[in-house]
Coordinates of C-alpha atoms in Angstrom, one line a residue:
X1 CA 28.9 -15.5 -17.3
X2 CA 27.3 -18.6 -16.9
X3 CA 23.4 -18.4 -18.0
X4 CA 22.3 -20.5 -14.8
X5 CA 23.9 -17.7 -12.4
X6 CA 21.1 -16.0 -10.4
X7 CA 20.5 -12.3 -9.8
X8 CA 22.1 -10.8 -6.7
X9 CA 21.1 -7.4 -7.3
X10 CA 17.8 -5.4 -7.3
X11 CA 16.9 -2.0 -8.4
X12 CA 14.9 0.9 -6.9
X13 CA 13.4 4.3 -8.7
X14 CA 10.9 6.5 -7.4
X15 CA 10.0 10.2 -8.1
X16 CA 10.2 12.7 -5.5
X17 CA 7.2 12.8 -3.5
X18 CA 5.0 15.4 -2.0
X19 CA 2.0 14.3 0.1
X20 CA -0.8 15.9 2.0
X21 CA -3.8 18.3 2.1
X22 CA -2.6 21.4 0.2
X23 CA 0.3 19.9 -1.7
X24 CA -1.1 20.6 -4.9
X25 CA -0.9 24.6 -4.2
X26 CA 2.8 24.5 -4.0
X27 CA 3.4 23.1 -7.7
X28 CA 4.5 26.7 -8.8
X29 CA 7.1 26.8 -6.6
X30 CA 8.3 23.3 -7.3
X31 CA 8.5 24.0 -11.0
X32 CA 11.0 26.9 -10.3
X33 CA 13.3 24.4 -8.7
X34 CA 13.5 22.9 -12.2
X35 CA 13.9 26.1 -14.0
X36 CA 10.5 25.8 -15.8
X37 CA 9.4 28.8 -17.8
X38 CA 6.3 27.4 -19.9
X39 CA 4.5 24.2 -18.9
X40 CA 1.5 22.5 -20.2
X41 CA -1.1 21.1 -18.2
X42 CA -2.7 18.0 -19.2
X43 CA -6.2 16.8 -18.1
X44 CA -9.3 15.3 -19.1
X45 CA -12.7 17.1 -19.6
X46 CA -14.2 15.4 -16.3
X47 CA -11.1 16.6 -14.1
X48 CA -11.2 19.9 -16.0
X49 CA -14.8 20.4 -14.9
X50 CA -14.0 20.1 -11.1
X51 CA -11.8 23.4 -11.7
X52 CA -8.8 21.9 -9.9
X53 CA -6.7 21.9 -13.3
X54 CA -7.2 25.8 -13.7
X55 CA -6.7 26.3 -10.1
X56 CA -3.5 24.5 -10.5
X57 CA -2.4 26.5 -13.6
X58 CA -3.3 29.6 -12.0
X59 CA -1.1 28.9 -9.0
X60 CA 1.8 27.8 -11.2
X61 CA 1.3 31.3 -13.2
X62 CA 1.5 33.0 -9.9
X63 CA 5.2 32.2 -10.0
X64 CA 6.0 33.9 -13.4
X65 CA 5.4 30.6 -15.5
X66 CA 3.7 30.7 -18.5
X67 CA 0.9 27.8 -18.6
X68 CA -1.2 26.1 -21.3
X69 CA -4.0 23.6 -20.6
X70 CA -4.8 20.7 -22.9
X71 CA -7.9 19.0 -21.5
X72 CA -8.5 16.5 -24.5
X73 CA -7.5 13.4 -22.7
X74 CA -9.3 10.3 -23.6
X75 CA -10.2 8.0 -20.2
X76 CA -8.3 4.8 -20.9
X77 CA -6.0 6.4 -23.5
X78 CA -6.0 4.9 -27.0
X79 CA -3.0 5.6 -29.5
X80 CA -5.3 8.1 -31.5
X81 CA -6.1 9.9 -28.4
X82 CA -2.4 10.1 -27.1
X83 CA -1.5 11.3 -30.6
X84 CA -3.8 14.3 -30.2
X85 CA -2.2 15.4 -27.1
X86 CA 1.4 14.7 -28.8
X87 CA 0.4 17.0 -31.9
X88 CA -1.1 19.8 -29.4
X89 CA 2.0 19.8 -27.5
X90 CA 4.4 19.9 -30.7
X91 CA 2.2 22.7 -32.2
X92 CA 1.9 24.8 -29.1
X93 CA 5.1 23.9 -27.5
X94 CA 8.1 24.0 -26.8
X95 CA 7.4 23.4 -23.3
X96 CA 10.1 22.9 -20.7
X97 CA 7.9 21.0 -18.1
X98 CA 4.6 19.1 -17.8
X99 CA 2.0 18.6 -15.1
X100 CA -0.4 16.2 -15.4
X101 CA -3.7 16.4 -13.4
X102 CA -6.1 13.2 -13.5
X103 CA -6.1 9.6 -13.2
X104 CA -3.6 7.4 -14.9
X105 CA -5.4 8.3 -18.5
X106 CA -4.0 12.0 -18.0
X107 CA -0.7 11.0 -16.4
X108 CA 0.2 8.3 -19.0
X109 CA -1.0 10.8 -21.7
X110 CA 1.3 13.3 -20.4
X111 CA 4.0 11.0 -20.3
X112 CA 3.5 10.3 -24.1
X113 CA 3.5 13.8 -25.0
X114 CA 6.8 14.2 -22.8
X115 CA 8.4 11.5 -24.8
X116 CA 7.7 12.2 -28.2
X117 CA 8.4 16.1 -27.8
X118 CA 11.5 15.3 -26.3
X119 CA 12.7 12.6 -28.8
X120 CA 12.4 11.5 -32.4
X121 CA 10.0 9.2 -33.9
X122 CA 6.1 8.4 -33.6
X123 CA 4.3 6.7 -31.1
X124 CA 4.1 3.1 -32.2
X125 CA 8.0 3.2 -32.3
X126 CA 8.3 3.1 -28.9
X127 CA 5.3 0.7 -27.8
X128 CA 6.4 -2.5 -26.4
X129 CA 7.3 -5.2 -28.8
X130 CA 5.7 -7.3 -30.3
X131 CA 2.9 -4.9 -30.5
X132 CA 5.3 -2.1 -31.5
X133 CA 8.9 -1.3 -32.2
X134 CA 10.2 -1.3 -28.6
X135 CA 12.4 1.6 -29.1
X136 CA 14.0 3.4 -26.1
X137 CA 14.3 7.1 -25.9
X138 CA 17.5 8.3 -26.6
X139 CA 17.2 11.7 -24.8
X140 CA 16.1 12.6 -21.4
X141 CA 12.6 13.9 -21.0
X142 CA 11.4 17.2 -19.6
X143 CA 10.4 17.2 -16.0
X144 CA 6.7 15.9 -15.5
X145 CA 4.8 16.6 -12.3
X146 CA 2.1 14.0 -11.6
X147 CA -0.8 15.2 -9.5
X148 CA -3.3 12.4 -9.3
X149 CA -6.8 12.7 -8.7
X150 CA -7.7 9.1 -8.7
X151 CA -6.7 6.7 -6.0
X152 CA -5.4 3.8 -7.9
X153 CA -3.5 3.7 -11.1
X154 CA 0.2 4.5 -9.4
X155 CA 1.3 6.0 -13.0
X156 CA 2.5 9.2 -10.7
X157 CA 5.3 6.5 -9.6
X158 CA 6.0 4.2 -12.5
X159 CA 8.1 4.0 -15.7
X160 CA 5.0 2.9 -17.7
X161 CA 2.5 4.4 -20.0
X162 CA -0.5 2.3 -21.1
X163 CA -2.8 2.8 -24.2
X164 CA -5.3 0.7 -26.6
X165 CA -3.9 0.3 -29.9
X166 CA -7.1 0.4 -31.8
X167 CA -6.3 -1.0 -35.0
X168 CA -5.1 -4.4 -33.3
X169 CA -7.6 -4.2 -30.5
X170 CA -4.9 -4.6 -27.9
X171 CA -3.8 -2.9 -25.0
X172 CA -0.1 -2.3 -24.7
X173 CA 2.4 0.3 -23.3
X174 CA 5.4 2.1 -23.3
X175 CA 8.0 1.1 -20.7
X176 CA 11.2 2.7 -19.8
X177 CA 13.2 4.4 -16.7
X178 CA 13.0 7.9 -18.5
X179 CA 9.2 7.9 -18.3
X180 CA 8.9 8.0 -14.6
X181 CA 7.6 11.3 -13.3
X182 CA 9.9 13.6 -11.7
X183 CA 7.6 14.6 -8.9
X184 CA 4.5 12.9 -7.6
X185 CA 2.4 15.6 -5.8
X186 CA -0.6 13.5 -3.9
X187 CA -3.3 15.9 -2.6
X188 CA -6.2 13.8 -1.1
X189 CA -8.5 16.8 -1.7
X190 CA -8.4 16.1 -5.4
X191 CA -9.8 12.5 -4.7
X192 CA -12.9 13.3 -3.2
X193 CA -15.1 14.0 -6.1
X194 CA -14.4 10.2 -7.4
X195 CA -17.8 8.4 -7.8
X196 CA -18.2 5.0 -5.9
X197 CA -17.7 2.8 -9.0
X198 CA -14.4 4.7 -9.9
X199 CA -13.3 4.5 -6.3
X200 CA -14.1 0.7 -6.4
X201 CA -12.5 0.0 -9.6
X202 CA -9.2 2.2 -9.1
X203 CA -9.3 0.7 -5.4
X204 CA -8.9 -2.6 -6.8
X205 CA -6.1 -1.6 -9.1
X206 CA -4.2 -0.5 -5.8
X207 CA -4.9 -3.8 -4.2
X208 CA -3.6 -6.0 -7.2
X209 CA -0.6 -3.7 -7.7
X210 CA 0.4 -4.4 -3.9
X211 CA -0.7 -8.2 -3.9
X212 CA 0.9 -8.9 -7.6
X213 CA 4.2 -7.3 -6.5
X214 CA 4.2 -9.1 -3.2
X215 CA 3.6 -12.2 -4.9
X216 CA 5.7 -11.9 -8.2
X217 CA 8.6 -14.1 -8.7
X218 CA 11.6 -12.9 -6.4
X219 CA 14.4 -11.0 -7.8
X220 CA 16.8 -13.6 -6.9
X221 CA 15.1 -16.3 -9.1
X222 CA 15.9 -14.3 -12.2
X223 CA 19.1 -15.0 -14.4
X224 CA 21.8 -12.4 -13.7
X225 CA 21.8 -9.3 -16.0
X226 CA 24.5 -7.3 -17.2
X227 CA 23.8 -3.5 -16.1
X228 CA 22.5 -2.4 -19.5
X229 CA 19.9 -5.4 -19.4
X230 CA 18.3 -4.0 -16.2
X231 CA 14.6 -3.1 -16.5
X232 CA 12.1 -1.6 -14.0
X233 CA 10.6 -4.5 -13.3
X234 CA 13.1 -6.6 -11.1
X235 CA 10.7 -8.9 -9.2
X236 CA 9.8 -9.0 -5.6
X237 CA 12.4 -7.3 -3.2
X238 CA 12.5 -6.4 0.4
X239 CA 12.1 -2.8 -0.2
X240 CA 8.8 -3.1 -2.6
X241 CA 7.4 -5.7 -0.1
X242 CA 7.6 -3.2 2.8
X243 CA 5.4 -0.8 0.5
X244 CA 2.9 -3.7 -0.6
X245 CA 2.5 -4.6 3.1
X246 CA 1.8 -1.1 4.2
X247 CA -0.7 -0.5 1.1
X248 CA -2.7 -3.7 2.1
X249 CA -3.2 -2.7 5.6
X250 CA -4.6 0.5 4.7
X251 CA -6.9 -0.9 2.0
X252 CA -8.3 -3.5 4.5
X253 CA -10.6 -0.7 5.7
X254 CA -10.5 2.2 3.7
X255 CA -11.5 0.8 0.3
X256 CA -14.8 -0.2 1.6
X257 CA -15.2 2.7 3.5
X258 CA -14.3 5.2 0.4
X259 CA -16.8 3.5 -1.8
X260 CA -19.6 3.6 1.0
X261 CA -18.9 7.4 1.7
X262 CA -16.8 9.5 -0.7
X263 CA -16.8 12.4 1.7
X264 CA -14.9 10.3 4.3
X265 CA -11.6 12.4 4.3
X266 CA -10.1 9.9 6.7
X267 CA -10.7 6.9 4.1
X268 CA -9.7 9.2 1.2
X269 CA -6.5 10.2 2.7
X270 CA -5.8 6.4 3.4
X271 CA -6.7 5.4 0.2
X272 CA -4.2 8.1 -1.5
X273 CA -1.6 7.1 1.0
X274 CA -2.3 3.3 -0.2
X275 CA -2.1 4.1 -3.8
X276 CA 1.1 5.9 -3.3
X277 CA 2.7 2.9 -1.5
X278 CA 1.7 0.4 -3.9
X279 CA 2.8 2.4 -6.9
X280 CA 6.3 2.9 -5.1
X281 CA 6.4 -1.0 -4.7
X282 CA 5.1 -2.3 -7.9
X283 CA 6.9 0.3 -9.9
X284 CA 10.2 -1.7 -9.2
X285 CA 8.9 -5.2 -8.5
X286 CA 6.4 -5.5 -11.3
X287 CA 2.8 -7.1 -11.3
X288 CA 1.8 -10.3 -13.2
X289 CA -1.1 -12.3 -14.4
X290 CA -4.1 -10.5 -13.3
X291 CA -2.4 -7.2 -14.9
X292 CA -1.5 -9.1 -18.4
X293 CA -5.2 -10.5 -18.5
X294 CA -6.5 -6.9 -18.0
X295 CA -5.2 -5.6 -21.2
X296 CA -7.4 -7.7 -23.7
X297 CA -10.1 -7.6 -21.3
X298 CA -10.4 -3.8 -21.7
X299 CA -9.1 -4.1 -24.9
X300 CA -11.4 -6.3 -26.4
X301 CA -14.6 -4.7 -24.8
X302 CA -17.8 -4.6 -26.7
X303 CA -20.7 -3.0 -25.0
X304 CA -20.0 -2.7 -21.3
X305 CA -20.6 0.9 -19.8
X306 CA -19.5 1.0 -16.1
X307 CA -21.1 3.2 -13.6
X308 CA -19.2 6.6 -12.7
X309 CA -17.3 6.7 -16.1
X310 CA -17.9 8.7 -19.3
X311 CA -20.7 6.9 -21.2
X312 CA -20.2 7.7 -24.6
X313 CA -18.1 4.6 -25.6
X314 CA -18.2 1.2 -24.0
X315 CA -15.2 0.3 -21.7
X316 CA -13.9 -2.0 -19.1
X317 CA -11.7 0.2 -16.7
X318 CA -8.3 -1.0 -16.1
X319 CA -8.8 -1.6 -12.3
X320 CA -11.9 -3.5 -12.9
X321 CA -10.3 -5.3 -15.8
X322 CA -7.3 -6.3 -13.2
X323 CA -9.7 -7.6 -10.5
X324 CA -11.9 -9.9 -12.6
X325 CA -9.2 -12.6 -13.0
X326 CA -7.4 -12.0 -10.0
X327 CA -9.2 -14.6 -7.7
X328 CA -8.5 -17.3 -10.2
X329 CA -5.0 -16.3 -10.9
X330 CA -3.9 -16.0 -7.3
X331 CA -5.4 -19.4 -7.2
X332 CA -3.1 -20.7 -9.8
X333 CA -0.1 -19.0 -8.3
X334 CA -0.6 -20.2 -4.7
X335 CA 1.9 -23.2 -5.0
X336 CA 4.9 -21.1 -6.2
X337 CA 4.8 -18.7 -2.7
X338 CA 2.2 -19.9 -0.3
X339 CA 3.2 -18.1 2.5
X340 CA 3.0 -14.9 0.7
X341 CA -0.3 -15.5 -0.7
X342 CA -1.6 -16.1 2.8
X343 CA 0.0 -13.0 4.1
X344 CA -1.8 -10.7 1.7
X345 CA -5.0 -12.5 2.6
X346 CA -4.3 -11.8 6.2
X347 CA -3.4 -8.3 5.6
X348 CA -6.6 -7.7 3.6
X349 CA -8.8 -9.2 6.0
X350 CA -7.5 -10.4 9.3
X351 CA -10.8 -11.4 10.9
X352 CA -12.1 -13.4 7.6
X353 CA -13.7 -16.7 8.2
X354 CA -11.1 -18.9 6.5
X355 CA -12.2 -21.6 3.9
X356 CA -10.4 -25.2 4.4
X357 CA -8.1 -25.2 1.5
X358 CA -5.3 -22.7 1.9
X359 CA -5.1 -21.9 -1.7
X360 CA -8.9 -20.6 -1.5
X361 CA -7.9 -18.1 1.2
X362 CA -6.9 -15.2 -0.8
X363 CA -9.3 -15.8 -3.7
X364 CA -12.2 -16.1 -1.0
X365 CA -10.9 -12.5 0.6
X366 CA -11.0 -10.9 -3.0
X367 CA -14.2 -12.1 -4.0
X368 CA -16.0 -10.9 -0.5
X369 CA -14.6 -7.6 -1.0
X370 CA -15.5 -7.2 -4.8
X371 CA -19.1 -8.2 -3.8
X372 CA -19.0 -5.3 -1.2
X373 CA -17.9 -2.7 -3.2
X374 CA -20.0 -3.4 -6.5
X375 CA -17.3 -5.0 -8.8
X376 CA -19.1 -7.2 -11.5
X377 CA -19.5 -10.7 -11.2
X378 CA -16.4 -12.1 -13.5
X379 CA -15.5 -11.4 -17.2
X380 CA -19.2 -12.6 -18.2
X381 CA -20.7 -9.6 -16.3
X382 CA -18.7 -7.4 -18.5
X383 CA -19.8 -8.9 -21.8
X384 CA -17.6 -12.2 -22.4
X385 CA -18.3 -15.8 -22.5
X386 CA -16.1 -18.8 -22.8
X387 CA -16.2 -18.8 -26.7
X388 CA -14.2 -15.5 -26.1
X389 CA -11.4 -17.1 -24.0
X390 CA -9.0 -18.0 -26.9
X391 CA -9.0 -14.4 -28.1
X392 CA -8.1 -13.2 -24.8
X393 CA -5.5 -15.7 -24.1
X394 CA -4.1 -14.6 -27.4
X395 CA -4.1 -10.8 -26.2
X396 CA -2.6 -12.0 -22.6
X397 CA 0.3 -13.7 -24.5
X398 CA 1.4 -10.4 -26.0
X399 CA 1.9 -9.2 -22.5
X400 CA 5.1 -10.9 -21.8
X401 CA 7.0 -8.1 -19.9
X402 CA 4.2 -8.8 -17.3
X403 CA 4.1 -12.6 -17.6
X404 CA 8.0 -12.7 -17.0
X405 CA 7.4 -11.4 -13.3
X406 CA 4.7 -14.2 -12.7
X407 CA 5.9 -16.6 -9.8
X408 CA 4.7 -19.5 -11.7
X409 CA 5.3 -19.7 -15.5
X410 CA 1.8 -19.7 -17.3
X411 CA 1.1 -21.7 -20.6
X412 CA -1.7 -20.8 -23.1
X413 CA -3.5 -23.7 -21.5
X414 CA -3.0 -22.2 -17.9
X415 CA -4.1 -18.8 -19.0
X416 CA -7.3 -20.5 -20.6
X417 CA -8.0 -22.2 -17.4
X418 CA -7.8 -18.8 -15.3
X419 CA -9.9 -17.0 -17.8
X420 CA -12.5 -19.7 -18.0
X421 CA -12.7 -19.9 -14.0
X422 CA -13.3 -16.1 -14.1
X423 CA -16.2 -16.0 -16.4
X424 CA -18.3 -16.2 -13.1
X425 CA -17.0 -15.6 -9.9
X426 CA -19.9 -16.2 -7.3

């Protein structure tokens, strides 16, 4: 096969989905359909305090299924925190299914525990190269039911598990089709307790999932792959585009409304649906430069403490980290797909007063929204200066799985320019 032959095939995968108020009350029945007898519920202390994980575990037990709860998930997981969950699952198992109740941190931690109780080896064996060994799981995983309590990460739909590798001060992940949850249960009631800061940051994650997948390199521009070479992120395609567009339409009004009033159930339901749509899209098309930049921004944090998150340790929440370089990144990628960038801008803000330069339309919309919902003013506002740019670029360049999906190839100098432009946004 000629190396220059272009791809003609795109792939699509998604978990089974149950959406709507009351959906989480039916998980016990759902698990009986997978033949589960002993289940580990994975959550974090903050979500555990809402009583939802206990309520869900009790509902599961009502179907004669034995349940155990691990509530030690670390928000923005690390290799150390994930290992604790793996050790717990190995020490108290075996389990024949997992239920993750929480944000992306809980769902990703459950993916890791499932992976390493179903397969040999250790965590770093499976972390994406060049950070880890890039090993693929040899055996199938147990059923995983993902129950998101934040609207944003999309982890309930994806094949990716994200973590900080503390010794290297870098964020990386594990990516394989077998990590995708078996069932996503999206119950908007579970998201009402999200504080405004969490709603804003996770909402920007939804937005960037949709915008990046919609502007990603088209699947037809990749070199043709053999069947065994296919990866989950295959580039923008008609099916993923459909989900991204609908997600952006919902976000245009629901994101600011949910940040203003967390008890607005109509907005919360729309946010939950927007997050689901975006996850179904980007989980197949992929994301690109803003997400690649987000890994070192989160991984190299020094002393930033965001509103609404646990205050013990410094952190830049994932969705916030993604958004901080999005305006500059989309200005850089504009020439590769002008119509798509303009479409994203108009879906998000159809009545916006547009600047003269088309390349500035989407960045202007993003900055206006970020100011409305309280996102910090660029990477400078979370503790970085221009002197940190070289180190951040080094971290971004390790995210080749994401950069490969960018519609325009970004060199180290290009990434440096994007990050310098993002020190202050307004």
